[in-house]
PDB file of C-alpha atoms in Angstrom:
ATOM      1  CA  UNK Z 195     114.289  73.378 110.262  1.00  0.00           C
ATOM      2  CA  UNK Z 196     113.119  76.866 111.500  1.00  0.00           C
ATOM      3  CA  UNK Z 197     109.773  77.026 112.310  1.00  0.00           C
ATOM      4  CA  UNK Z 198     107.795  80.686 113.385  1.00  0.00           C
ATOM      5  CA  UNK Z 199     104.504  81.806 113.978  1.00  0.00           C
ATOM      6  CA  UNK Z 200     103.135  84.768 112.107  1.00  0.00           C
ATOM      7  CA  UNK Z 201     100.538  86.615 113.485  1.00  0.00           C
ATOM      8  CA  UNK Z 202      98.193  89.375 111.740  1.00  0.00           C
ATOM      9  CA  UNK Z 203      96.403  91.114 115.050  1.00  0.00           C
ATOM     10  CA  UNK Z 204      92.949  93.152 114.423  1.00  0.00           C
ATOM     11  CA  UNK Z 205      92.977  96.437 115.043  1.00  0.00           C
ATOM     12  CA  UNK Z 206      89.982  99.108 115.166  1.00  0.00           C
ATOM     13  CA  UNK Z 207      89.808 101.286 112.122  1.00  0.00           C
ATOM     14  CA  UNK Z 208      87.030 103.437 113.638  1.00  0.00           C
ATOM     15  CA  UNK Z 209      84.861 102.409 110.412  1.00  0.00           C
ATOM     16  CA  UNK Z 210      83.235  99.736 108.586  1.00  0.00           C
ATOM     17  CA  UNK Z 211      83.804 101.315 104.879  1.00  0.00           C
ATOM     18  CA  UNK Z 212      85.921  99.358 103.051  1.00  0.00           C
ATOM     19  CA  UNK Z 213      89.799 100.124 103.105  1.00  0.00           C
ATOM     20  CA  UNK Z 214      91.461  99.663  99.919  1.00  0.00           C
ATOM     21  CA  UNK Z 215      95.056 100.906 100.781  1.00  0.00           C
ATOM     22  CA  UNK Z 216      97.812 101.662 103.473  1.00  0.00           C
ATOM     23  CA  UNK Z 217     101.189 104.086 103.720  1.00  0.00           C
ATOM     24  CA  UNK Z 218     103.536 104.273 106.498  1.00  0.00           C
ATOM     25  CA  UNK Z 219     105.969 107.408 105.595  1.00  0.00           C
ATOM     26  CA  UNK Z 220     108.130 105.627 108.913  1.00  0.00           C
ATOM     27  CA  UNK Z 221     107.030 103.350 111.126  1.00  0.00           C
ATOM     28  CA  UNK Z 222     104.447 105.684 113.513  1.00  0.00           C
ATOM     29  CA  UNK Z 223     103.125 107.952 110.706  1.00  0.00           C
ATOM     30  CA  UNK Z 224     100.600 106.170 108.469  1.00  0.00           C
ATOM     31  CA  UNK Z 225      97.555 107.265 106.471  1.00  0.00           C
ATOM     32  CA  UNK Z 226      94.594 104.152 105.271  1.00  0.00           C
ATOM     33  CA  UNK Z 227      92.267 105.406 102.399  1.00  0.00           C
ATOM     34  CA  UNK Z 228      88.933 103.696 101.530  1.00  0.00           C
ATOM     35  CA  UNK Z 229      85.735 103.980  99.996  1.00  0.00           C
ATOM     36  CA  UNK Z 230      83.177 107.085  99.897  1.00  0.00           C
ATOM     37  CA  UNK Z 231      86.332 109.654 100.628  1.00  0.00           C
ATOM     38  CA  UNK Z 232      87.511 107.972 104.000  1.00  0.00           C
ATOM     39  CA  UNK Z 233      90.570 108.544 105.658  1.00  0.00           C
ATOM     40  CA  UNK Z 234      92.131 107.571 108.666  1.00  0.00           C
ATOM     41  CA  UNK Z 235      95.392 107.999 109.858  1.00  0.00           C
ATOM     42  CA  UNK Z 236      97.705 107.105 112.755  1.00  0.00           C
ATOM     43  CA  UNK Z 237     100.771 108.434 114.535  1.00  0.00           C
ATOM     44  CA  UNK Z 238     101.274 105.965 116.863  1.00  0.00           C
ATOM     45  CA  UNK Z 239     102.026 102.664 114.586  1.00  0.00           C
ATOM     46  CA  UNK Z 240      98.327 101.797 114.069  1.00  0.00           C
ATOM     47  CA  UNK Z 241      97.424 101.346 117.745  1.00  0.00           C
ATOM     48  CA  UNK Z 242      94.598 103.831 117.420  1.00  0.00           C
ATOM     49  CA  UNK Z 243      93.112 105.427 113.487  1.00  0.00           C
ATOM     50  CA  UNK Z 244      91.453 109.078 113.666  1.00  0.00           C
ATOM     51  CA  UNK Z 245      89.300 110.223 110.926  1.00  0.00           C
ATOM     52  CA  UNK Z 246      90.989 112.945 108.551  1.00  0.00           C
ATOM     53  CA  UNK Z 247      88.725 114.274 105.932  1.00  0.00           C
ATOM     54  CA  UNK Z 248      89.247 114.378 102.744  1.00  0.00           C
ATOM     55  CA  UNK Z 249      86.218 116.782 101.350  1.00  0.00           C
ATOM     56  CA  UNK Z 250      84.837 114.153  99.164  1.00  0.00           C
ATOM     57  CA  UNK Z 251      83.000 111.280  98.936  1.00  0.00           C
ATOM     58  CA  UNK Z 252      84.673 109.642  96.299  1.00  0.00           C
ATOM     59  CA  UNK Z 253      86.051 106.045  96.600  1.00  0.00           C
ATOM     60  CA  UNK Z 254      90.125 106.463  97.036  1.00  0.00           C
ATOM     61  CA  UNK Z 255      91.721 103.496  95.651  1.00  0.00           C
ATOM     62  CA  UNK Z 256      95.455 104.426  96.909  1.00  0.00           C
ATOM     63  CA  UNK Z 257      97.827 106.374  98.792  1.00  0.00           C
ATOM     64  CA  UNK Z 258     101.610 106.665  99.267  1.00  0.00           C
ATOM     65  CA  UNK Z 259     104.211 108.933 100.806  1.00  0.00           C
ATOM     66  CA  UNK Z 260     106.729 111.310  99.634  1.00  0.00           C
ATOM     67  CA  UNK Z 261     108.450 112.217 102.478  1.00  0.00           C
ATOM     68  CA  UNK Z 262     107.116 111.792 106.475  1.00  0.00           C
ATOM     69  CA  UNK Z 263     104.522 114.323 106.672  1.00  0.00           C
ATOM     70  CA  UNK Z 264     103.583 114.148 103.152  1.00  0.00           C
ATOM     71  CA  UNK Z 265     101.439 111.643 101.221  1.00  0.00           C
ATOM     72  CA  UNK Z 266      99.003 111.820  97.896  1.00  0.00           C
ATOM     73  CA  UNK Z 267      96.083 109.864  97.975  1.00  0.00           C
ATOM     74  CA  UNK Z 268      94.034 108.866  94.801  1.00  0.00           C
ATOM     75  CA  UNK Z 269      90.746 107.967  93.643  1.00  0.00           C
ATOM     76  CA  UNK Z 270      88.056 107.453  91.315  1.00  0.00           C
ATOM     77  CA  UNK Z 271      87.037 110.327  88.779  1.00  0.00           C
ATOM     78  CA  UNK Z 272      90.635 111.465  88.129  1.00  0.00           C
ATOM     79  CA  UNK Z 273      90.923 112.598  92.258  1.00  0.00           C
ATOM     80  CA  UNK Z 274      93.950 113.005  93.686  1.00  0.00           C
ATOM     81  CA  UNK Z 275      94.752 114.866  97.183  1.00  0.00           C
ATOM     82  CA  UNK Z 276      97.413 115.825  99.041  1.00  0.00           C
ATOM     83  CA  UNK Z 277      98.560 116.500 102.507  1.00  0.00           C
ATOM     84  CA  UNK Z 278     101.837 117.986 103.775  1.00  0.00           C
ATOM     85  CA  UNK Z 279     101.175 118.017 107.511  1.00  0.00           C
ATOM     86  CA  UNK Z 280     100.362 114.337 107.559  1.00  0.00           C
ATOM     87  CA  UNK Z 281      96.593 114.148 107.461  1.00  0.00           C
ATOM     88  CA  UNK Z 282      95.771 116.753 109.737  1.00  0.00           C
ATOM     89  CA  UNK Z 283      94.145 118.387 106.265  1.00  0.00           C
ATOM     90  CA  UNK Z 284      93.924 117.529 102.489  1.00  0.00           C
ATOM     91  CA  UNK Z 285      94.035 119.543  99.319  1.00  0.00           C
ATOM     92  CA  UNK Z 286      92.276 118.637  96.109  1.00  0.00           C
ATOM     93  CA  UNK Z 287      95.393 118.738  93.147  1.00  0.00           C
ATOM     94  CA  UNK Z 288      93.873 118.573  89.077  1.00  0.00           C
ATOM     95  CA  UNK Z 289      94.603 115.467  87.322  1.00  0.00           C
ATOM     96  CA  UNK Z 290      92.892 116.873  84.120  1.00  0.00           C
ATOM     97  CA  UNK Z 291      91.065 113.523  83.623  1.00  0.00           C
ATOM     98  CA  UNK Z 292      88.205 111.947  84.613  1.00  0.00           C
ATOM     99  CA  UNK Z 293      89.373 108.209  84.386  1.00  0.00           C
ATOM    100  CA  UNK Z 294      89.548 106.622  87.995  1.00  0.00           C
ATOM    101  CA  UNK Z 295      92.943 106.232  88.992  1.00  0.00           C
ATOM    102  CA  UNK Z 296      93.838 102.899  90.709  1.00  0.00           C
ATOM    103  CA  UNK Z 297      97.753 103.008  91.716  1.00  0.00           C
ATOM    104  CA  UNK Z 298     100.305 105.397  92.843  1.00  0.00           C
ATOM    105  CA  UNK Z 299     104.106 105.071  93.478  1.00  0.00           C
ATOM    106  CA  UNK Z 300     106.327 107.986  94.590  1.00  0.00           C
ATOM    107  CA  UNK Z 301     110.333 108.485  94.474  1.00  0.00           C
ATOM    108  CA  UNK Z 302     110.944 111.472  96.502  1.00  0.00           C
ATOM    109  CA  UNK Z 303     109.844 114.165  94.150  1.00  0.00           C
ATOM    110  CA  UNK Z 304     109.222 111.750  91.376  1.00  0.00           C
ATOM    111  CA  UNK Z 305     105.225 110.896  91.784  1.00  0.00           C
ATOM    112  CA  UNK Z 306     103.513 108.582  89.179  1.00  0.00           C
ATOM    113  CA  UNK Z 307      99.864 107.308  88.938  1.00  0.00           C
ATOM    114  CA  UNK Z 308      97.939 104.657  87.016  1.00  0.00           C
ATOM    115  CA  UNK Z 309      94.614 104.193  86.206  1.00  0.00           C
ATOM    116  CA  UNK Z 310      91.707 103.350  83.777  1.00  0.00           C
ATOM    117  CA  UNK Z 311      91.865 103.704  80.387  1.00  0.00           C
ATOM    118  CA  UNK Z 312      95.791 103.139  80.120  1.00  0.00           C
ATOM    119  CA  UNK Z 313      96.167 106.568  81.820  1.00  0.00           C
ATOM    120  CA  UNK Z 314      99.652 107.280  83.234  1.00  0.00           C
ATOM    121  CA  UNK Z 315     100.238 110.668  85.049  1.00  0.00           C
ATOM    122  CA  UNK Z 316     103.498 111.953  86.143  1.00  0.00           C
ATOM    123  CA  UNK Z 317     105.009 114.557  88.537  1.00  0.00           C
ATOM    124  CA  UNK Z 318     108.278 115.359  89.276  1.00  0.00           C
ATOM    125  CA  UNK Z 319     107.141 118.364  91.751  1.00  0.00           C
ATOM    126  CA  UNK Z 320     105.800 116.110  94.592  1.00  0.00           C
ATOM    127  CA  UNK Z 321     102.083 116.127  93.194  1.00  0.00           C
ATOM    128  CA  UNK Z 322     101.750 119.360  92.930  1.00  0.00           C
ATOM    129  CA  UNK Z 323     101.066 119.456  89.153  1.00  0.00           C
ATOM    130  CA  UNK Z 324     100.698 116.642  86.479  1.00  0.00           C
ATOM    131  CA  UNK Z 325     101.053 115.407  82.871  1.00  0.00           C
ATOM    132  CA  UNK Z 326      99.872 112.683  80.897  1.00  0.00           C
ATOM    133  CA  UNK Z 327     102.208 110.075  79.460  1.00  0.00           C
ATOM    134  CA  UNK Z 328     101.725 108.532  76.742  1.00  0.00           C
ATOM    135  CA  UNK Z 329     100.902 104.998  77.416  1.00  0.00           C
ATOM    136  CA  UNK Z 330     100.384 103.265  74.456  1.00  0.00           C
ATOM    137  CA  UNK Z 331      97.264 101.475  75.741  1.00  0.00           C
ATOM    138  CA  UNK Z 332      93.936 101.569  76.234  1.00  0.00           C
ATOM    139  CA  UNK Z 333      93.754  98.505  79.162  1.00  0.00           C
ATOM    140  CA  UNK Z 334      93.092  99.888  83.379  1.00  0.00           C
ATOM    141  CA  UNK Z 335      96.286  99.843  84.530  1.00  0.00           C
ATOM    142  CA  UNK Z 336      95.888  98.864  87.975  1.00  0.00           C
ATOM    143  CA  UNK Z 337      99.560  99.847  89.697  1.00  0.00           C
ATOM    144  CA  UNK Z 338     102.903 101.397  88.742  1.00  0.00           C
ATOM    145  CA  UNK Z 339     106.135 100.887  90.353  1.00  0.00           C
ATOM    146  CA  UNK Z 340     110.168 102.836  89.485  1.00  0.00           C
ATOM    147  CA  UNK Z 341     112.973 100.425  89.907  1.00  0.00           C
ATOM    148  CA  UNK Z 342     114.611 103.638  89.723  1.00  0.00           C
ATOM    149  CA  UNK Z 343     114.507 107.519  88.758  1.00  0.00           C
ATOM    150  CA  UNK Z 344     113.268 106.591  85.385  1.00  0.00           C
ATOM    151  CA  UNK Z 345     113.450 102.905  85.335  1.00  0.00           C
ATOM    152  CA  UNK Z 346     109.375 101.762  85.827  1.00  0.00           C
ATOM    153  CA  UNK Z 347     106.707  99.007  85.233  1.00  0.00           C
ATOM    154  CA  UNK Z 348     102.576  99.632  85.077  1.00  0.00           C
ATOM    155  CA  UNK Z 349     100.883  96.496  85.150  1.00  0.00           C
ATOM    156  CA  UNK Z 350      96.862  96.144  84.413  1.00  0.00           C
ATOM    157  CA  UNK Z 351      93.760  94.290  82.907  1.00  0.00           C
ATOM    158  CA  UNK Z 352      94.312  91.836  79.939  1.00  0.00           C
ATOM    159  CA  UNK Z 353      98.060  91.053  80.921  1.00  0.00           C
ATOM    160  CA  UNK Z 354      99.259  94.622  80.422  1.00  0.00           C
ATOM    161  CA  UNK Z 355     102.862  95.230  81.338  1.00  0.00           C
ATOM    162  CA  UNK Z 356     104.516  97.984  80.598  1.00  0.00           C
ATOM    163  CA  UNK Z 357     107.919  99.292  81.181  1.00  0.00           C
ATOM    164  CA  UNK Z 358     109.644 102.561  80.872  1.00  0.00           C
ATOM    165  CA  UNK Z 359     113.291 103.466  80.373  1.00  0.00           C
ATOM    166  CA  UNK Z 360     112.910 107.496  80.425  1.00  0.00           C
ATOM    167  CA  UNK Z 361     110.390 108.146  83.419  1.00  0.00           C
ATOM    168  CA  UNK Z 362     107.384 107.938  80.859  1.00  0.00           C
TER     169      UNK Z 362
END
């Protein structure tokens, strides 16, 4: 019988807001995203978190990468950012809603989000510009996740799953 300790260690964040999500584009780079517009962000594998601003105060409710330097963050009110030098500065994108938004999944240039309202929004420019997709639903959906390049799932309130063939 193998037997192993796991061990989660605490590590300082630099704030007490709460932290609703975490993306490591490699295993130094990573970017945290919480409530009230904060972000932190690390370059060293967590060890220490400096603040990166995001110019709003919006909760963010998710963030992922696209490549090592790159990452879209998401949020409440239809916000969605994006950096390309890995935090060091973010850019406000237009979703063209105002639903909150509550997952996000990226495949290299292939960038979907989910959100309230059964809203799906797709890019296939690496978040630079969206559309809606047709989801068939008016249920939050809560995350979304590709299997492949146009193989995906969005899962939310009241059971919801969802699955695309065709990249929505």
């Amino acid at each position: 019988m193998n037997s192993f300790t796991q061990t989660f260690l605490p590590l300082n964040s630099g704030v007490s807001t709460q932290l609703n999500a975490i993306s490591f584009s490699n295993q130094s780079m990573g970017i945290v995203v919480g409530n009230s517009g904060v972000i932190r962000k690390t370059s060293n594998a967590g060890l220490t978190w400096s603040a990166s601003s995001s110019g709003t105060s919006v909760d963010l409710t998710d963030v992922t990468f696209i490549d090592a330097t790159t990452f879209i963050a998401i949020g409440k009110l239809g916000t969605i950012l994006k950096t390309t030098n890995a935090g060091g500065s973010w850019t406000a994108v237009s979703s063209n809603t105002n639903n909150d938004l509550l997952g996000v999944f990226a495949n290299g240039s292939r960038v979907y989000i989910s959100g309230a309202n059964g809203i799906v929004l797709a890019s296939i420019n690496g978040g630079n510009a969206w559309t809606t997709v047709n989801s068939g639903t008016s249920f939050h959906l809560n995350k979304v996740y590709f299997v492949s390049e146009f193989v995906g799932f969005a899962v939310g309130d009241g059971g919801t799953i969802l699955k695309t063939n065709n990249g929505g």
